[in-house]
Structure formats: structure tokens, C-alpha cells
CSV table of C-alpha atoms (C1' of nucleotides) in Angstrom, one decimal:
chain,number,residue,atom,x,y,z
A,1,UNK,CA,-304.5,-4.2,100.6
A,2,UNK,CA,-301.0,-2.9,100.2
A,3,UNK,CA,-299.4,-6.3,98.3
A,4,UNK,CA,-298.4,-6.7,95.2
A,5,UNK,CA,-302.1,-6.8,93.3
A,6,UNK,CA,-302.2,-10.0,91.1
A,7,UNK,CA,-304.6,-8.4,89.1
A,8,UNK,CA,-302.8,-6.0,88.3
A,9,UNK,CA,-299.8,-7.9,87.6
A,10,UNK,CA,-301.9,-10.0,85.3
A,11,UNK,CA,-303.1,-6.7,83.5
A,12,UNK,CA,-298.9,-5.3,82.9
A,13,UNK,CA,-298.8,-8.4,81.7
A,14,UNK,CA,-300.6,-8.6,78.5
A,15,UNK,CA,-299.5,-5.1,78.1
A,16,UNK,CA,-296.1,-5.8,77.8
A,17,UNK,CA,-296.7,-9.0,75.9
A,18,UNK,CA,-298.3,-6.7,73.2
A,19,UNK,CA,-294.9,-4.6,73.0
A,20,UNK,CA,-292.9,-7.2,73.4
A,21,UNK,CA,-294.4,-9.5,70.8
A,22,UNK,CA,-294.5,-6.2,68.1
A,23,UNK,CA,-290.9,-5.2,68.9
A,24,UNK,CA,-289.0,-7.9,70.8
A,25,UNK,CA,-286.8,-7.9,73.9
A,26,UNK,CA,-284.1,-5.0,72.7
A,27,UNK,CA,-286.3,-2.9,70.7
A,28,UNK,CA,-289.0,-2.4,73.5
A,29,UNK,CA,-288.9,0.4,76.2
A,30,UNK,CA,-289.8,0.2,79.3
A,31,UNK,CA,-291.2,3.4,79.4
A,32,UNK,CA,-293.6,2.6,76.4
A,33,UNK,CA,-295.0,-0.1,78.2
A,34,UNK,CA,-295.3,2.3,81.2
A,35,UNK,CA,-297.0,4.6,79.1
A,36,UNK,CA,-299.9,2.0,77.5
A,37,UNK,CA,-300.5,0.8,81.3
A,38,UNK,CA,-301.2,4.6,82.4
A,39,UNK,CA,-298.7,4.5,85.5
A,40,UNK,CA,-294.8,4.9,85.4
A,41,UNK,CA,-291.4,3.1,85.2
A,42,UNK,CA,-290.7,3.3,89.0
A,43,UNK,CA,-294.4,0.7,89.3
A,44,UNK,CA,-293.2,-1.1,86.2
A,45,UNK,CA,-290.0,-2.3,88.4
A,46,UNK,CA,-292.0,-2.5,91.7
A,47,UNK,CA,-293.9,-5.3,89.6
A,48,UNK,CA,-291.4,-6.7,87.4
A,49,UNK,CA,-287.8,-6.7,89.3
A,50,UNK,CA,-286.0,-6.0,85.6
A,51,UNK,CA,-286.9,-5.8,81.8
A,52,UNK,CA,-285.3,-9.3,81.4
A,53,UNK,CA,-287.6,-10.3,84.2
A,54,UNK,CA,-290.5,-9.0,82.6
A,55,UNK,CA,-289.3,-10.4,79.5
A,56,UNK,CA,-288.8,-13.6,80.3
A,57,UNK,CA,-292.3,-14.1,81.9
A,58,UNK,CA,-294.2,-12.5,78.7
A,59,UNK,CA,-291.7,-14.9,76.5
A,60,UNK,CA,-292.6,-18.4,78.4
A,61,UNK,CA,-295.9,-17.5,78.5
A,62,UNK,CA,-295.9,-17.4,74.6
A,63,UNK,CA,-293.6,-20.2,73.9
A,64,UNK,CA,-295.8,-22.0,76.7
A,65,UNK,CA,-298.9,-21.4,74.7
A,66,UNK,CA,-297.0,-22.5,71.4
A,67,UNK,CA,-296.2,-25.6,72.7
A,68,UNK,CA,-298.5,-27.0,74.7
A,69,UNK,CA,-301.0,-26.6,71.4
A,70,UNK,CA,-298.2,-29.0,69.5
A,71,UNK,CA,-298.3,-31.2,72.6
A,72,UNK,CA,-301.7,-31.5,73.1
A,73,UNK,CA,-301.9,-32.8,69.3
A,74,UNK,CA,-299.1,-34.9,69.6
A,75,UNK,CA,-300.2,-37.1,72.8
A,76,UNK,CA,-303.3,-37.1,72.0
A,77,UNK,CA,-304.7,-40.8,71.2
A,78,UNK,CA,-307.6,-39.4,68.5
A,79,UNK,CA,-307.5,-40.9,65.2
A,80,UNK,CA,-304.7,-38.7,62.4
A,81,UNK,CA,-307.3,-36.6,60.8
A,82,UNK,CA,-308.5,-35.2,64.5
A,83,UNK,CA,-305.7,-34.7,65.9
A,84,UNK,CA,-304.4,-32.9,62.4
A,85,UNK,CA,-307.7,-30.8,62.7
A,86,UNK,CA,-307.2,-30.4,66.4
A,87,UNK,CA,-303.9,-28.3,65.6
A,88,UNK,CA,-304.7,-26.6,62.9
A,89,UNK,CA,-307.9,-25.2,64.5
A,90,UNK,CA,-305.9,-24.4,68.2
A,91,UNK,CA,-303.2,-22.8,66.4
A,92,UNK,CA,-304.7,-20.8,63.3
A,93,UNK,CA,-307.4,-19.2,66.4
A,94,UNK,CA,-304.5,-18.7,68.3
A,95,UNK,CA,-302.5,-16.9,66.1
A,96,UNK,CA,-305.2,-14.9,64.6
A,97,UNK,CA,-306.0,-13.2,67.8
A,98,UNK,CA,-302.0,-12.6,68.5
A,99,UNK,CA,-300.1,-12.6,65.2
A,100,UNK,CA,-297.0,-11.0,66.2
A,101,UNK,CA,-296.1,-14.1,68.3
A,102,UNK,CA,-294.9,-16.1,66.2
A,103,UNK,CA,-292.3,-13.6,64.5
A,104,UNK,CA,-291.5,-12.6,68.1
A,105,UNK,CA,-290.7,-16.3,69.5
A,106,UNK,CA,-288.5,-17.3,66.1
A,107,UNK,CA,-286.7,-13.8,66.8
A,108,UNK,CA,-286.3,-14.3,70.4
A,109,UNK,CA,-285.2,-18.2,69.4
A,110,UNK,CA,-282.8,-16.9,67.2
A,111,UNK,CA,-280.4,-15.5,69.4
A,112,UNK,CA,-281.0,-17.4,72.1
A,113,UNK,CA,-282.1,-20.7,71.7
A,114,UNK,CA,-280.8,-22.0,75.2
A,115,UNK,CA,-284.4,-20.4,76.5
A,116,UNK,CA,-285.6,-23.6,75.4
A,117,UNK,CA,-283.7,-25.5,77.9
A,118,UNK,CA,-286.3,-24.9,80.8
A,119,UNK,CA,-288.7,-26.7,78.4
A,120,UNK,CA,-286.7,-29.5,77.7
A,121,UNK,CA,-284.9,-30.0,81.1
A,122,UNK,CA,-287.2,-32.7,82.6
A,123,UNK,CA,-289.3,-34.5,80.1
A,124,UNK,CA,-288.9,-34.0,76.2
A,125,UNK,CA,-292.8,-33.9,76.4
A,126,UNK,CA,-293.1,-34.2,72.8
A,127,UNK,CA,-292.7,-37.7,70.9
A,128,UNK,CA,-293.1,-38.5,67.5
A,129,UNK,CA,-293.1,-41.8,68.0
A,130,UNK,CA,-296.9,-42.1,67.9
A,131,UNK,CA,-297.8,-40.1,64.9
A,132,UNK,CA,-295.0,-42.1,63.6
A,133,UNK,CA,-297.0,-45.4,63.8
A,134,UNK,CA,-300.1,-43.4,63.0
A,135,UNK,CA,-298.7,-42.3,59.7
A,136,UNK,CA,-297.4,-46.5,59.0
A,137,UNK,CA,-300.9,-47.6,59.1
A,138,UNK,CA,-302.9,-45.6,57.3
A,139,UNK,CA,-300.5,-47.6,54.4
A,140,UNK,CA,-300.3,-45.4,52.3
A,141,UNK,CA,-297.2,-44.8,50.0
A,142,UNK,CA,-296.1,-41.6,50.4
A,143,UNK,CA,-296.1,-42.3,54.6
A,144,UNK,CA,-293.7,-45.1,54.5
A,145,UNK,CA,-290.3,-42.6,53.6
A,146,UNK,CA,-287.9,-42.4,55.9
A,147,UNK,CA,-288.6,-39.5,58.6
A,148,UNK,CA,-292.2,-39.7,57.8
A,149,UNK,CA,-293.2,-38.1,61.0
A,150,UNK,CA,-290.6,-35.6,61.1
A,151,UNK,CA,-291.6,-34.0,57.6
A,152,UNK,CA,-295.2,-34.8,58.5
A,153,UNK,CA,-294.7,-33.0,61.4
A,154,UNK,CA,-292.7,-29.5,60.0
A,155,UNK,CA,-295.4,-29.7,57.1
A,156,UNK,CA,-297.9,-29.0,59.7
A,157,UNK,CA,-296.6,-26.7,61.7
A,158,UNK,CA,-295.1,-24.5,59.0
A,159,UNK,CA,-298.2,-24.3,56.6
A,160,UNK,CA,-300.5,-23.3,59.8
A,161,UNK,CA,-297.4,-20.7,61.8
A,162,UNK,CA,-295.5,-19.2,58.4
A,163,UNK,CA,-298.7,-17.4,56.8
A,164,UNK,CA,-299.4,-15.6,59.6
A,165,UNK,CA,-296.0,-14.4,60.6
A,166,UNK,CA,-295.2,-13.4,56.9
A,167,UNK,CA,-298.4,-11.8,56.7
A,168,UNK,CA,-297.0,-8.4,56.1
A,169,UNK,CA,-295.5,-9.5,53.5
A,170,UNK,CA,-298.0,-12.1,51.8
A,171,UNK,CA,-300.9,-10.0,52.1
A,172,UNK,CA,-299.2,-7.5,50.2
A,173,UNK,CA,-298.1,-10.1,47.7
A,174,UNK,CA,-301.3,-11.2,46.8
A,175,UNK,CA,-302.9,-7.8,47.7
A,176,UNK,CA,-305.3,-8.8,49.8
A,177,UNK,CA,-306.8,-6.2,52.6
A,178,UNK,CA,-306.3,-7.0,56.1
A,179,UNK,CA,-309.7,-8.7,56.4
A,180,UNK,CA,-309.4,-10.5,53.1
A,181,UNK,CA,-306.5,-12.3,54.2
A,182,UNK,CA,-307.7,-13.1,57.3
A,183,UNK,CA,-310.3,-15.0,55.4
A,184,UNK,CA,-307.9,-16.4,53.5
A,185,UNK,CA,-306.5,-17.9,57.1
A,186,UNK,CA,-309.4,-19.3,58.1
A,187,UNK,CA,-310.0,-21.1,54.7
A,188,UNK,CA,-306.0,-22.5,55.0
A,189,UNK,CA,-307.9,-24.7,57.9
A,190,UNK,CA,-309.7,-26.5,55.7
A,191,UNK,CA,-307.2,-26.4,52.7
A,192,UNK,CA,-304.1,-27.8,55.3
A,193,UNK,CA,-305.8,-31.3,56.2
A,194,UNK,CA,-306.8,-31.5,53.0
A,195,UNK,CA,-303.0,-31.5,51.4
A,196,UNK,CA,-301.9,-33.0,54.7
A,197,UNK,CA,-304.0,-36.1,54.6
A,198,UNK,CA,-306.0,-36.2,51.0
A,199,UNK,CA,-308.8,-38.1,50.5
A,200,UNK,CA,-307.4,-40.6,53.8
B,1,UNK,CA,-256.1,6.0,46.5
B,2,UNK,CA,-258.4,7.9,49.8
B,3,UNK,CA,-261.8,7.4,48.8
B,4,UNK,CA,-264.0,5.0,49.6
B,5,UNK,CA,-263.1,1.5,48.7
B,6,UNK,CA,-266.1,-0.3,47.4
B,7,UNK,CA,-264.5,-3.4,48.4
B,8,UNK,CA,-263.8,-2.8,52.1
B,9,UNK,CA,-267.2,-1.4,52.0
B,10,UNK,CA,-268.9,-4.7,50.5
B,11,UNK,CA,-266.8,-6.7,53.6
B,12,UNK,CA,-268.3,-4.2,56.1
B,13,UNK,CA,-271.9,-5.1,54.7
B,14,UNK,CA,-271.3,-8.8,54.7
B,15,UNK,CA,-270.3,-8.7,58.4
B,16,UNK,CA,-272.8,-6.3,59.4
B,17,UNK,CA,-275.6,-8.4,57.8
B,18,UNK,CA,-274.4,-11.5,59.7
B,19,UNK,CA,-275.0,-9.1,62.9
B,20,UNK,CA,-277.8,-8.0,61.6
B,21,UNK,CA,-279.8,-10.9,60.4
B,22,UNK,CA,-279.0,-12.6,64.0
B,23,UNK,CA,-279.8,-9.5,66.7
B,24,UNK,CA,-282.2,-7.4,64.3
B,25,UNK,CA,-282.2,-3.3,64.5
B,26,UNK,CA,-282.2,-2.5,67.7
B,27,UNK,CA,-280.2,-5.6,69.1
B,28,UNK,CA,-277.1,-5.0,66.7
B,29,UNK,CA,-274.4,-2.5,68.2
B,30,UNK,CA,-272.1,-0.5,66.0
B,31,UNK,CA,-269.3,-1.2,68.0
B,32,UNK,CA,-270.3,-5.1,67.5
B,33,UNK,CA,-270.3,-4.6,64.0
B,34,UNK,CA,-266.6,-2.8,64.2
B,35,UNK,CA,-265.2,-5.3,66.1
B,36,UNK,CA,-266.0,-8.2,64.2
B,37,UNK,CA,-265.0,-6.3,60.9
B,38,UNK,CA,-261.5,-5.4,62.8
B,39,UNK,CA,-261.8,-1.6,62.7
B,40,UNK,CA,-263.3,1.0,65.2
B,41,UNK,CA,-267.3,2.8,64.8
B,42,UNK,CA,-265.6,6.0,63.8
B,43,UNK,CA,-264.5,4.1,60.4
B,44,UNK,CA,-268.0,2.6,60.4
B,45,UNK,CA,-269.4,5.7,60.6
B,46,UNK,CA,-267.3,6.6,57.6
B,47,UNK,CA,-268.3,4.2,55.6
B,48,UNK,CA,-272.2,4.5,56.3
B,49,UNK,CA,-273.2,7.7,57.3
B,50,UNK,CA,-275.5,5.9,60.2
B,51,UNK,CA,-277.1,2.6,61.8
B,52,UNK,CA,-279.9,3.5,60.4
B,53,UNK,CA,-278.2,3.5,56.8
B,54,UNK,CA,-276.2,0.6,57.6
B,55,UNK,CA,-279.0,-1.5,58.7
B,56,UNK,CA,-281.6,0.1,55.7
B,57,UNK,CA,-279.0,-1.8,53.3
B,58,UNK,CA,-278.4,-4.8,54.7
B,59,UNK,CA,-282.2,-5.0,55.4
B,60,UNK,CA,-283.5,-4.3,51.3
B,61,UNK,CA,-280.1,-6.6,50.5
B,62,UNK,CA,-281.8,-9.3,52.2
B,63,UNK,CA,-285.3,-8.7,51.3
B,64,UNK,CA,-284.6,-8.4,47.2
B,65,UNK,CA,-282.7,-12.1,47.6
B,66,UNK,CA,-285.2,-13.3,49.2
B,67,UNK,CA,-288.3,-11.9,46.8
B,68,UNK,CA,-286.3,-12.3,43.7
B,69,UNK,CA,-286.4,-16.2,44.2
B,70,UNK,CA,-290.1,-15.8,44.3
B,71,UNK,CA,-290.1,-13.5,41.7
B,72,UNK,CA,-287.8,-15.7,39.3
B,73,UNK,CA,-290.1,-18.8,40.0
B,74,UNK,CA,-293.7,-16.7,39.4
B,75,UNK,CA,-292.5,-15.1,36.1
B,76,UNK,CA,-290.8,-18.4,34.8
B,77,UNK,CA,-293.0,-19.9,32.0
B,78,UNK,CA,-291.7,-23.4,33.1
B,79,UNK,CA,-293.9,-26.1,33.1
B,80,UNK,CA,-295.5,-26.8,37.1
B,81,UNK,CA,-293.4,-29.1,38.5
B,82,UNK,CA,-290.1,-27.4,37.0
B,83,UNK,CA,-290.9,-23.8,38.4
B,84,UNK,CA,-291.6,-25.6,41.8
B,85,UNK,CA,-288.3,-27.6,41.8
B,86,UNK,CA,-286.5,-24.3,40.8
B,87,UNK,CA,-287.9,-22.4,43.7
B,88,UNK,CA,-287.4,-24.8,46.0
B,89,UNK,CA,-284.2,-25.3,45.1
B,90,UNK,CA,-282.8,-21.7,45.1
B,91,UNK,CA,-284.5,-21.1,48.4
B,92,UNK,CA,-283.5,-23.9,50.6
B,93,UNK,CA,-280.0,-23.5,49.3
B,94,UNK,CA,-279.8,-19.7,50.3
B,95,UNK,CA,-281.1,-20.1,53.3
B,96,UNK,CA,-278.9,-22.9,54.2
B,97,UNK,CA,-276.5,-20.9,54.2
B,98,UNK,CA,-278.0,-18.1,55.8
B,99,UNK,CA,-280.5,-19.2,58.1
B,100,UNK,CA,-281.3,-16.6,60.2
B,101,UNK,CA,-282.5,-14.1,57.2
B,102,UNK,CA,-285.8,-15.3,57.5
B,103,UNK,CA,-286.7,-15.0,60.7
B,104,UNK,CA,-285.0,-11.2,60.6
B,105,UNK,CA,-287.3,-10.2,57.6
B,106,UNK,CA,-290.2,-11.5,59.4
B,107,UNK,CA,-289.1,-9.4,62.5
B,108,UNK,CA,-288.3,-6.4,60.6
B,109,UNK,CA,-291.3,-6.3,58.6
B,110,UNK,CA,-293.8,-6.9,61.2
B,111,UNK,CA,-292.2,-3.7,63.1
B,112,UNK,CA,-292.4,-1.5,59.8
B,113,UNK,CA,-294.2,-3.3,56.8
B,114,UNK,CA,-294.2,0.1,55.4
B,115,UNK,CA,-290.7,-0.8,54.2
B,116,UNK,CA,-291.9,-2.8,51.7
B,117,UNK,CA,-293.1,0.1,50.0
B,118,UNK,CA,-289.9,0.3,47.9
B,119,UNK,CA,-290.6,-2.8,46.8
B,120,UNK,CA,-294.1,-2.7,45.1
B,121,UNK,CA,-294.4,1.2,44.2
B,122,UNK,CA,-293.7,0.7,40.6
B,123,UNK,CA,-294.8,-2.2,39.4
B,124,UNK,CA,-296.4,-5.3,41.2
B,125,UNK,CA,-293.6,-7.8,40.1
B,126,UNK,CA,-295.5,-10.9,41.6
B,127,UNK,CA,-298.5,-11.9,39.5
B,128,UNK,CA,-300.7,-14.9,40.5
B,129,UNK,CA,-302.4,-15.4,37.1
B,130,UNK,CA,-299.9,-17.5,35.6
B,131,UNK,CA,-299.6,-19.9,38.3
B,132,UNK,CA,-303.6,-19.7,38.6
B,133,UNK,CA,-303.5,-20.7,35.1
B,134,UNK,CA,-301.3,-23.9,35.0
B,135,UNK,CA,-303.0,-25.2,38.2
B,136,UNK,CA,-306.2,-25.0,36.6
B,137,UNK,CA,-305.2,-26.6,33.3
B,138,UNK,CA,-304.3,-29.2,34.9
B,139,UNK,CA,-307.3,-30.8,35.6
B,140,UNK,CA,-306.8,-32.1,39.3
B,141,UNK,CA,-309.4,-31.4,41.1
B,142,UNK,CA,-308.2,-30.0,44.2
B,143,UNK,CA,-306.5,-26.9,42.4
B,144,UNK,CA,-310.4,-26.5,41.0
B,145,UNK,CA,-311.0,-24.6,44.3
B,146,UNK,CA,-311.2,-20.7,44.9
B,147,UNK,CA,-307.8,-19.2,46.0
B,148,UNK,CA,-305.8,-22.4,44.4
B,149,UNK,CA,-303.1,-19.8,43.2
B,150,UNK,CA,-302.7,-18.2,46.9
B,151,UNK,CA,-302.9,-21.0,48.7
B,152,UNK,CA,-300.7,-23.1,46.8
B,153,UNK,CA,-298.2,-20.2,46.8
B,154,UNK,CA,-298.3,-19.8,50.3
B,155,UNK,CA,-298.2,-23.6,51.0
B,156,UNK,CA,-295.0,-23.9,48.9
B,157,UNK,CA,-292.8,-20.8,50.9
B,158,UNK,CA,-293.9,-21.8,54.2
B,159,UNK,CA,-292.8,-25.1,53.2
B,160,UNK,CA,-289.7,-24.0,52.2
B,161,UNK,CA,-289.4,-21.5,54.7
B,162,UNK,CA,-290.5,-22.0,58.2
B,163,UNK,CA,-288.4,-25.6,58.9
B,164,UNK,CA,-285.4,-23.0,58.4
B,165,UNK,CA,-286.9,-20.2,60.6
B,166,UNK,CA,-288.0,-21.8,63.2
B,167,UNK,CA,-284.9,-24.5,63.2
B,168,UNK,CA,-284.0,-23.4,66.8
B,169,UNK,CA,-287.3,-24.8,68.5
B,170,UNK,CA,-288.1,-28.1,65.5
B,171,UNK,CA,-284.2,-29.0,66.1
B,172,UNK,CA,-284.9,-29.3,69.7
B,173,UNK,CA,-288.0,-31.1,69.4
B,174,UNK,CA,-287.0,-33.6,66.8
B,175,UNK,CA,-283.5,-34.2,68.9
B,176,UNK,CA,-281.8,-34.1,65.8
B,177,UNK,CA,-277.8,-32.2,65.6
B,178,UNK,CA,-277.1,-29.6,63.5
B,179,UNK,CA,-275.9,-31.7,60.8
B,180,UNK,CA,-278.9,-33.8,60.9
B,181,UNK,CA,-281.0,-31.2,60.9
B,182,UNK,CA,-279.5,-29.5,57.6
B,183,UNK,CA,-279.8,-33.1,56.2
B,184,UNK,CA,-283.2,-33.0,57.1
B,185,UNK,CA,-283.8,-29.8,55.5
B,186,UNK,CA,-281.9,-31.0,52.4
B,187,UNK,CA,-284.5,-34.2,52.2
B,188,UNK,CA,-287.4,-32.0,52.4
B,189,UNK,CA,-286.5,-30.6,48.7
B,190,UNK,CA,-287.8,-33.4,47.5
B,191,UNK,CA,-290.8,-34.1,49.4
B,192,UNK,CA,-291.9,-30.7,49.1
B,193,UNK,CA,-292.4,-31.0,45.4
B,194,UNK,CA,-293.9,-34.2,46.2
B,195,UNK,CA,-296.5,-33.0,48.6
B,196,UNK,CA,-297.5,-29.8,46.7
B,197,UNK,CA,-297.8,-32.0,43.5
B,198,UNK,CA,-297.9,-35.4,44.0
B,199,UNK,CA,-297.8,-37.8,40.8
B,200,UNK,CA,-298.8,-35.3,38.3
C,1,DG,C1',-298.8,1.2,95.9
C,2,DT,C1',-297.7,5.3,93.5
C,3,DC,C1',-295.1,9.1,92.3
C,4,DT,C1',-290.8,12.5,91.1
C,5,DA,C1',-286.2,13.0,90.5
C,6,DT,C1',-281.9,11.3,89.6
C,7,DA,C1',-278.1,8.1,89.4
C,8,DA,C1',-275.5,5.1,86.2
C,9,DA,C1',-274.6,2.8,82.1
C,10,DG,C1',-275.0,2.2,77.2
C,11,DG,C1',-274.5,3.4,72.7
C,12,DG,C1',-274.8,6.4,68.3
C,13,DA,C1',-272.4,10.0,66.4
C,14,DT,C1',-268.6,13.4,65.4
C,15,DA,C1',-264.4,16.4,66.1
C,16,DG,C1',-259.9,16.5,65.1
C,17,DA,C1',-255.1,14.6,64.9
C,18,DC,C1',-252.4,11.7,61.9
D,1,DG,C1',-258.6,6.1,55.4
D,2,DT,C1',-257.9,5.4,60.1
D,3,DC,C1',-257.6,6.3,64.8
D,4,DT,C1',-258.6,8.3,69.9
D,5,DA,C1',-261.3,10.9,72.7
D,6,DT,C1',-265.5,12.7,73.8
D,7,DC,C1',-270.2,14.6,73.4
D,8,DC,C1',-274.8,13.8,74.5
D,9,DC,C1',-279.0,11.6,74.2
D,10,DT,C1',-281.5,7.5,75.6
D,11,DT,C1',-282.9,4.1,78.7
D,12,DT,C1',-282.7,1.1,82.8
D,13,DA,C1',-282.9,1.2,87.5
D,14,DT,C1',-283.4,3.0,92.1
D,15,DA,C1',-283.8,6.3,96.1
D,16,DG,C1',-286.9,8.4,98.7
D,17,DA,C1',-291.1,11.3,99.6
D,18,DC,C1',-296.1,10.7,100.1
DNA sequence: GTCTATAAAGGGATAGAC
DNA sequence: GTCTATCCCTTTATAGAC
């Protein structure tokens, strides 16, 4: 078999993605990745046409990941407290295993937030209109502001993606060791539908 | 007057940390920098002996703003709610008008947390204990639990914080515009205090 | 598919005139 | 203080042998 092995492709893959995530498109080297993979630049390209081809694969995949976990939640039909657990579960694994991603897609945003526009093209997949009338009926106070599900929604996200990708410099804030704070994550699980949704 | 004007060399840091803070270390170019700022790399060079200096000031500029907000609000003996208010406050203002510092700190310090050394070799500015304190002295019963201080802590930053950070991609999927967007940030001031206190 | 060698461009840094 | 010209190392990318 002489064509381009999938496998292997598959392999250079989450190499790169590792460098990538931990340094980001301009402070990455092809070589390095090269290097971690055991074979040489010239295979790098036979696989990958370019570094921004490379890139751009290793980034979709992660913003792919990212936001099929939101979308999942958000289209779900489960009742509020499932689908708040749902998330915060998917994502809090999810970012424990990788924790550089999240850093590396707000970088990688940053500069160039018209990478989103593949995403976005077709469908805008992700409508808050349901969590909106979610939120309405539980009747509760504090859910009938204005923008309910928009705040509802960045509250989630941010309390389950910010304390992993300011890990280094929360865990040395609260000097916790690596594993101590990882604890710490997994115990946020609990803690976020609890300040998301109360006694609900 | 020939030597170094401290002015012209506090515009040169202003512009580089707009660079900076939008295309990280290895992204920004020195010959970006001295275009933008209207002079050539040679003058750069004179100014700051390297990118490397250059990008070490701009880098611990950004990070002491950033921690001295935290700082201000931990070592406050403001009641609760006040010290909350106050940090939220100062840090959704500054990063309104800088909102790409917080995704390059994040960047930064996941490639080289080591530079937080500075920081936190003396003295451990950021204490816990006082906060701990007041959320146990006030009787609620969710602060009763283990970690209160951290998690509450980390709750309010990443509150504060990621909307701004990861305004790019939550722009985008809200549909909002720009200016929409920085209302909705402006909004969240209150309902941040609101969420991480409620009626107390 | 895999390698070595090298072309080609990019970009940090400095020499030296003014 | 400011510029032009240039050095030289790094890094992407490819040619071409096996």
C-alpha cells in the first residue's frame, strides 16, 4: 500500500494538535512537530500540503469539538437542570483531558474571527430561543430579565471554559498542586448547577 | 536633548501592546510594531534592546493591571457585596477597552507559566482567608461548603472575564453587533453581583 | 512512503552615516 | 535620535534520489 495511510494521517494529527494547541498557529514549528512524530518535514508536507493546511484541520477539529458540546445542550429537549448538567459534564471532561484548547481557540479567534464563518455559513445551529422559554417557566424572578438566556448562557459557558484556561494562573493563585486543582475542577461540576439553577 | 525620551518610549509601548495583545509573541513582527508607531525597527531596536524585551514589558504591563484588580478587591476590607461590585467594576471597564488582554495572558501563560514567577516570589499578595471569612459569616448555606473561597473566586473572574475573551465566538453565536455586544457586557455588571450573591 | 539537501522567504538584529 | 543597508539565522517548502 503506497497511498496516503489514513492512519497515519490520523496519528500527525493529534501530534500536531498537541503543538498547536500549547503554542498556536505562529509560534509552532513544523519541524517540532516533525520531530514528536519521529519522521521529517519533507512527510510532514507529503501529508499536510502546508502549515496553514495542517492548521486549519487541527483548529476545526477543536472548534468542532467546542461546539458541537454547546449544541448538543442547546437542542436538546431534556428538562433545564439536564441539559445544564449535560454541558458541564461534556465540557469539564473534555477540557480536562486537553486544557490547552481552550486558550488556543480564544487566541486563534482573536485574530481571526472570520474562521468562524464556515460554522455559521449554512445554519446558525445554535438557538437560544428554547432555553429562552425554558428559563420563562421555571418562573422564577431572577429568569424573567431581559436577555435571560443570553447571560444564562455566557454564565455557563464561562464558569465551566475560564478555570481551566487560566489554570496557570489560578492554581498558582490559590496554590493548589496540579492534581489538587484538578479536583478542584471536577468539584466546579457540582458547584456550577448549583449557582446556575439553585434549589430549582 | 539625545537620550532616550521617556515619552516616545511610553507611545512605543502603547502601540506595541496593541500588537501584542492581538498576535501574541511569536505572531507580532517588529517591523509591524515600527510601522504602526511611524518609525523604522532600527529605532525600535533603540529603544528596546530586543523583541524579547519589548514583548517581556508589555507582557508584566498587562499582567500587573490585570492582578492588581484582583489584588485591590482580595485585600479590601469592604463589606461582600461592595468588594464584588468594585471588582467587577474595574475589570469589565478595563477590559472594555482592551479586550484582547485576556485572551493574550491566557496564551502567554499557558506557553511559559514560569513567568509568573516575578509575580509571587516575594510575597503571596492574594490571600483567600479574608474572603473565606466573610462568606462564612454570613450564614448562607451554600458558602458553608469546602472550597467556598476558591470557588467563589473563580466563579466571579470567569464571570467577569471569559464573556470578554471569548467575545469573537459568543458574539457570533448570540448574533449580537459589536455595540450590542459591549452593551451586553456592560448589563452583565449587574447580574454578576446578582448571581454570585443574590438578595443578601 | 521516506529520506537528504537545498531553495526561497521571512524577520530579528546591528553597523555606520547623518 | 533617526535613518538605510545589510547580515545572518530560522523556517517553510520542494526537488529529487531511493
Amino acid at each position: 500500500m503506497n497511498r496516503m495511510d489514513a492512519s497515519t494521517r490520523d496519528r500527525l494529527l493529534d501530534i500536531a494538535s498537541e503543538v498547536f494547541h500549547q503554542k498556536g498557529l505562529s509560534g509552532a514549528r513544523m519541524q517540532e512537530i516533525a520531530d514528536a512524530a519521529g519522521i521529517n518535514k519533507a512527510m510532514l508536507h507529503y501529508y499536510f500540503k502546508s502549515k496553514e493546511q495542517l492548521f486549519d484541520t487541527v483548529f476545526q477539529q477543536a472548534l468542532g469539538q467546542f461546539l458541537s458540546g454547546i449544541a448538543q445542550a442547546l437542542t436538546s429537549d431534556a428538562p433545564l437542570r439536564q441539559k445544564v448538567e449535560q454541558y458541564v459534564t461534556y465540557t469539564t471532561e473534555a477540557l480536562l483531558h486537553k486544557p490547552a484548547v481552550a486558550a488556543f481557540i480564544a487566541h486563534e479567534l482573536q485574530q481571526h474571527p472570520e474562521r468562524l464563518a464556515t460554522r455559521f455559513a449554512d445554519q446558525s445551529l445554535i438557538n437560544l430561543d428554547n432555553l429562552r422559554q425554558q428559563l420563562l417557566t421555571t418562573g422564577q424572578p431572577r429568569f424573567q430579565a431581559t436577555n435571560t438566556a443570553e447571560h444564562f448562557f455566557a454564565d455557563m459557558v464561562a464558569l465551566c471554559v475560564y478555570p481551566v484556561l487560566a489554570q496557570p494562573l489560578l492554581r498558582r493563585l490559590m496554590q493548589h498542586t496540579e492534581s489538587q486543582y484538578q479536583a478542584f475542577l471536577r468539584e466546579r461540576q457540582a458547584h456550577i448547577t448549583q449557582i446556575l439553577l439553585g434549589q430549582l
